[in-house]
Structure formats: structure tokens, C-alpha cells
Amino acid sequence: MRVFVDEEKCQGHNRCFAIAPELFDVDDYGTAFALNDGAVPAGLVDKARLAAANCPEFAITIED
Amino acid sequence: MTGMYEKVLDWVNDFDHADPEYNERAHEIWEEFQGSECPVAHSERYDGLWAPFTYEMVHEIAYDTEHFTSQGVVVNTGRPLIEAPVGPAPPITSDPPFHNIARRLLLPPFAPKVIAEWEPEVRRLCNDLLDRMGAITEGESIVDGAVQYAQSIPVNVIARMLGFPQEDEALFRDFVHNVLERINEPAEDREAFMQPLADYLDKQIEDHRANPRNDLTNYLLNAEIAGNKLSDEHVRGSILLLLVAGIDTTWSAIGSSLWHLGTHPDDLQRLVDEPDVMMFALEEFLRAYAPVTMARLVKDDYDFHGCPMKANDWVLLPFPAANRDPKQFEHATQFVIDRQENRHGAFGLGIHRCLGSNLARLELKVAVEEFVRRFPSFTVDGDTRWSVGQIRGPRELPLRVVKTS
Ligand code: HEM
Ligand code: SF4
């Protein structure tokens, strides 16, 4: 599984970083980016889905 | 009622969110609109006002900077004098492309990791306020969750960030009340009662210029756009924005959350037994009791889903109503403390997403945690008085302390 953040859509709500800091980080302007090229280890699959389900701007997509 | 307008009898055609009944009965009123054929209210008050109540419409307008301008975001009887794209309080009153420039200046001091460092300070402040409530007798003492607690938290933090004197706390609250609640008074009067705030900020700016320190005011004074320092109006406008945007809003969010816990003992118990549920509860407080409705002005005459909007009409963006739209959320009118999927718009949607959201979340989370730690059981006992206007939250909130820790 991989996660992607669409930087154009992201408005820095920081929900993803709060839910899954193992998968996402934010820059000095609060814009999110995926860590490790978006690779999701098996144990974090649920967290990845939770993060995507809580992004108000629909900026996170998941590729299974 | 106070102000220029009569009590509302017809919420569909003579709508007025500054009628005290609106915030008292908000949840019912939104449900009525969301269940009706036309989910848009209209009014000739304020020289033209519209209010759409579905998530879809609120979302559409928030993203549409072509037909709607942010030049004015608080509905009142006048119209803003300083034009977009800058507007009187950048970046909230700015439109693209200037908006992004003004916003980027302010983002770094409000980024998540910078704000996280304030946590111990906020915790200390909350405990101070709890200590100052004095001796508490279980089952008997009544404390005011709004007056003695919620209202003092955001104002203290932002004053500290800006480097303004702590003892001016009451003054700031008064300023904010003038801007946000006295919206239905004649435009000339509004200008007159806004003047003291402008004078106060000029004095602070002068003082920070003469005696620079490490705070947000000096940060703004040092900031540059394309090699030029910001104009005085820009600095003053942004400070005004930080004061106005951060105080009533967060105070309302904290108050409404305590109101909920004081009327829903099961949810309070769950938070006491299982503190980790806060991660979800925090977002559900924000969804179900979102305190902030924003506004836009219509740029040119525009047909919005059949509503004949006129240039310079106001349009409300009731994010709190959008958050309770059953078309967007399951069990929309219910408070689900551990709601897993929660794409609420409490902090707005699109380019104006609340710049202070990381600070607001920190203050709300810590304020509720510390209150519940001190008083693991309490009930609303007496009359709650709700605010008037675009920011919704309790201004008086009597809570009977049933148990102390
Ligand atoms: C629970 C508390 C809060 C809520 C619900 C809230 C809500 C909002 C909303 C809905 C907007 C969007 C405005 C629009 O679309 O026109 C906004 C913008 C803004 N908020 Fe907040 N706010 C809160 C607390 C704060 C705090 C604590 C601060 C800072 C001290 C702050 C600073 C701002 C600023 C600067 C903007 C303008 C951003 C822009 O235009 O780019 N807010 N807020
Ligand atoms: S939750 Fe969405 S909008 Fe917020 S930081 Fe993450 S990707 Fe960006």
C-alpha cells in the first residue's frame, strides 16, 4: 500500500500528521507530505485509511 | 432586540443570525432548512443577505473565489472600505493572488511543531484558572465554565504571543465583542466604537518598534513582501485579525464542549475512563459544535442555484450547519464521541483554512482535559446564555460540580 498527498489540495489541516505521524510529516507552512515515498508498512494500513478518511480537502489518496 | 432590526418571525425570507433566537435554536433551524426544498435563507436586512445551509453549497462558495470575495467576512450594516485583494485584515479579507502572499507570512509561527511547544504553558494556564475557582464543595458548588474558565484561555495565549500586556485581557474581549456581536448597529456607530481598537494597536506597534522583542508583533514588523516591509495598515490588520479570530472562536469551542459534557454524562464518563478517546472526541466537538460561521460578499450579480444574488449582497458560510448535514455525515445530528471518519469543516474549507487551527486544537484539547481531570463529574445547572452573531458558543455556563479529583 502507498499513500499520496496532493499538495495542491492540501490546505494544512494537519489531520493526517496528528493521526499517523509515522506516515506523514508537515513542512514549515503546514503542508503535508508522505514519508518514505508513501510506503505503508503492513502494521499501519488502518492508520493510513483513517488519515485519508479524515482529510477535509480529500487531498490524500491510497493505492493498494 | 438591540440594534436596527426587529425580532425575526420568518426565518426563510427575513433571516437574521443576530437575532438571539438563532444561536439558541441553531440546530433546529438548520435541520428545518436541510429538510426543506429550498435550503437557502434570504433577507433584506444588512442591505441583502443570503444563507445556504447544506454542506454542498457551503463547500461550493468557500471554493469559489471568482464570484465571491472575502473583502468582508463579518456581516454588518456597512460595507468594508478597504478593497480586495488586500482588504482590512489580511489574509482573511484578502482574495487571490494577494491572499497567498499574506497567508504564507503568517503560516510558520502557527505551524504544528511550533504550536506544540505551547502545550505546557496552556496546561499551566488552565490549572491556574481552576485553582482560582477557590474551594469547591462536591454536589454544591456552581462554577461558570464560560466566564471563569473558557473565556480566559485563548485571550491569554494570544496576548502572550503578540507581546501585549496580560492585564489588557478584558479590553481585548471588549474589542472582539464590538467587532463580532454589535453587527446590527448603524455603520457610523460601528466606526466610532472600532476606533479605540485601532488606537490601541497603533500604540502597541509604536512600542514594539521602539523596544523590539521576540514576539509575533515584531515578527510582523520585520516581515517583508518582495523586499519591502509590510505597510502599517497590513501589520495592524493582521494583528486585529489574530485577536478577533482567535479569542471568541476558541472560547466558544471550549464552552460548547463543556456544555455537551455537562448535558451528556455518558460521554463525560467515557472521557474520564478512556482519555485516549480524546483524539476522536476533539474532532467531534469541533464538528457537532463548530463555533464559526464566515461570510463573503457577492462580487457581481450572480444566479446561485436559482437565488438571484446581487453585487455586494452578503452570503453567510455556516460551516457549523454544513457539519450537521445528513447528506454529508452519518448520524449527523448525533454526537458520536469516537467517530472514525470526520471530514468536518469547522476550520473552513479551501484557501482560508483557519491559520490558527493547530493552536485552537491545542487549547481546546488541553482545556477539556484539565477541566475533566479536576472535575470528573459535573452537570449543566441553570440557564446557559449563548452568544449572538456569527460565532456561536456559551457566554454564561453554570456547571454544578458533582465530583472533584
Ligand atoms: C476553535 C477555534 C477556531 C475556529 C473554529 C476557527 C475557524 C476559522 C474559520 C472557519 C476560518 C475560515 C475563514 C474563511 O473561510 O473566511 C478561519 C480563518 C482564520 N483563523 Fe480561525 N478559528 C479558530 C481559532 C483560531 C485561532 C486560535 C487563531 C489564531 C490565533 C485563528 C486565526 C485564523 C486566521 C488568521 C484565519 C484566516 C486565514 C486565511 O484567511 O487564510 N483562528 N478560522
Ligand atoms: S489532512 Fe489533508 S489537508 Fe490536512 S495536512 Fe493532511 S493532507 Fe493536508
Tab-separated table of N, CA, C and O and ligand atoms in Angstrom, chain A residues 4-7 9-17 24-26 30-33 51-52 54-60, chain B residues 353, ligand 2:
chain	number	residue	atom	x	y	z
A	4	PHE	N	-0.534	8.980	-0.972
A	4	PHE	CA	-0.075	10.183	-1.682
A	4	PHE	C	-0.778	11.409	-1.111
A	4	PHE	O	-1.964	11.338	-0.790
A	5	VAL	N	-0.066	12.517	-1.029
A	5	VAL	CA	-0.702	13.784	-0.661
A	5	VAL	C	-0.665	14.699	-1.878
A	5	VAL	O	0.399	14.918	-2.458
A	6	ASP	N	-1.815	15.185	-2.279
A	6	ASP	CA	-1.879	16.151	-3.374
A	6	ASP	C	-1.624	17.540	-2.780
A	6	ASP	O	-2.476	18.105	-2.094
A	7	GLU	N	-0.430	18.063	-3.040
A	7	GLU	CA	-0.028	19.334	-2.415
A	7	GLU	C	-0.911	20.503	-2.821
A	7	GLU	O	-1.022	21.480	-2.091
A	9	LYS	N	-4.137	20.328	-3.269
A	9	LYS	CA	-5.385	20.264	-2.492
A	9	LYS	C	-5.152	20.493	-1.007
A	9	LYS	O	-6.006	21.038	-0.316
A	10	CYS	N	-4.013	20.046	-0.505
A	10	CYS	CA	-3.743	20.146	0.935
A	10	CYS	C	-3.785	21.599	1.377
A	10	CYS	O	-3.156	22.451	0.780
A	11	GLN	N	-4.564	21.881	2.419
A	11	GLN	CA	-4.612	23.236	2.985
A	11	GLN	C	-4.036	23.255	4.387
A	11	GLN	O	-4.239	24.197	5.149
A	12	GLY	N	-3.337	22.190	4.742
A	12	GLY	CA	-2.668	22.189	6.036
A	12	GLY	C	-3.574	22.019	7.241
A	12	GLY	O	-3.312	22.592	8.295
A	13	HIS	N	-4.635	21.243	7.109
A	13	HIS	CA	-5.470	20.974	8.289
A	13	HIS	C	-4.713	20.109	9.314
A	13	HIS	O	-5.089	20.041	10.467
A	14	ASN	N	-3.697	19.407	8.842
A	14	ASN	CA	-2.835	18.617	9.720
A	14	ASN	C	-3.518	17.452	10.423
A	14	ASN	O	-3.054	16.976	11.446
A	15	ARG	N	-4.602	16.996	9.866
A	15	ARG	CA	-5.272	15.833	10.460
A	15	ARG	C	-4.419	14.584	10.246
A	15	ARG	O	-4.320	13.735	11.121
A	16	CYS	N	-3.818	14.473	9.065
A	16	CYS	CA	-3.033	13.275	8.744
A	16	CYS	C	-1.829	13.146	9.672
A	16	CYS	O	-1.542	12.074	10.197
A	17	PHE	N	-1.162	14.252	9.901
A	17	PHE	CA	0.033	14.256	10.756
A	17	PHE	C	-0.352	13.910	12.194
A	17	PHE	O	0.380	13.218	12.903
A	24	PHE	N	3.110	10.532	7.762
A	24	PHE	CA	3.056	11.879	7.201
A	24	PHE	C	3.895	12.837	8.027
A	24	PHE	O	4.075	12.657	9.225
A	25	ASP	N	4.378	13.858	7.344
A	25	ASP	CA	5.028	14.953	8.058
A	25	ASP	C	4.522	16.251	7.430
A	25	ASP	O	3.856	16.222	6.389
A	26	VAL	N	4.805	17.382	8.083
A	26	VAL	CA	4.370	18.676	7.548
A	26	VAL	C	5.569	19.615	7.480
A	26	VAL	O	6.461	19.545	8.322
A	30	GLY	N	3.005	24.072	7.110
A	30	GLY	CA	1.883	23.214	7.475
A	30	GLY	C	1.383	22.336	6.339
A	30	GLY	O	0.387	21.635	6.486
A	31	THR	N	2.066	22.353	5.195
A	31	THR	CA	1.653	21.483	4.086
A	31	THR	C	2.191	20.071	4.322
A	31	THR	O	3.357	19.894	4.675
A	32	ALA	N	1.334	19.084	4.119
A	32	ALA	CA	1.715	17.706	4.435
A	32	ALA	C	2.444	17.040	3.278
A	32	ALA	O	2.263	17.400	2.119
A	33	PHE	N	3.297	16.072	3.630
A	33	PHE	CA	3.883	15.196	2.610
A	33	PHE	C	4.019	13.792	3.199
A	33	PHE	O	4.089	13.634	4.427
A	51	ALA	N	-6.350	8.196	8.199
A	51	ALA	CA	-5.859	9.525	7.826
A	51	ALA	C	-6.575	10.019	6.571
A	51	ALA	O	-7.048	11.158	6.509
A	52	ALA	N	-6.693	9.150	5.586
A	52	ALA	CA	-7.354	9.546	4.339
A	52	ALA	C	-8.818	9.892	4.597
A	52	ALA	O	-9.359	10.842	4.036
A	54	ASN	N	-10.099	11.249	7.037
A	54	ASN	CA	-10.294	12.443	7.850
A	54	ASN	C	-9.718	13.710	7.231
A	54	ASN	O	-9.757	14.769	7.850
A	55	CYS	N	-9.189	13.613	6.038
A	55	CYS	CA	-8.684	14.823	5.388
A	55	CYS	C	-9.865	15.609	4.810
A	55	CYS	O	-10.542	15.136	3.901
A	56	PRO	N	-10.111	16.816	5.332
A	56	PRO	CA	-11.288	17.574	4.884
A	56	PRO	C	-11.199	18.020	3.428
A	56	PRO	O	-12.203	18.363	2.828
A	57	GLU	N	-10.012	18.048	2.866
A	57	GLU	CA	-9.850	18.525	1.495
A	57	GLU	C	-9.716	17.367	0.496
A	57	GLU	O	-9.423	17.598	-0.667
A	58	PHE	N	-9.903	16.154	0.938
A	58	PHE	CA	-9.749	14.978	0.068
A	58	PHE	C	-8.401	15.011	-0.660
A	58	PHE	O	-8.316	14.740	-1.847
A	59	ALA	N	-7.360	15.371	0.073
A	59	ALA	CA	-6.040	15.517	-0.542
A	59	ALA	C	-5.233	14.225	-0.491
A	59	ALA	O	-4.196	14.108	-1.136
A	60	ILE	N	-5.682	13.242	0.284
A	60	ILE	CA	-4.910	12.006	0.442
A	60	ILE	C	-5.544	10.879	-0.371
A	60	ILE	O	-6.746	10.643	-0.275
B	353	ARG	N	-8.454	28.158	5.045
B	353	ARG	CA	-8.452	27.246	6.191
B	353	ARG	C	-7.812	27.941	7.391
B	353	ARG	O	-6.763	28.551	7.299
C	2	SF4	S1	-5.234	16.212	6.462
C	2	SF4	FE1	-5.335	16.740	4.304
C	2	SF4	S2	-5.312	18.959	4.195
C	2	SF4	FE2	-4.675	18.334	6.201
C	2	SF4	S3	-2.467	18.342	6.168
C	2	SF4	FE3	-3.139	16.286	5.761
C	2	SF4	S4	-3.295	16.215	3.574
C	2	SF4	FE4	-3.209	18.355	4.086
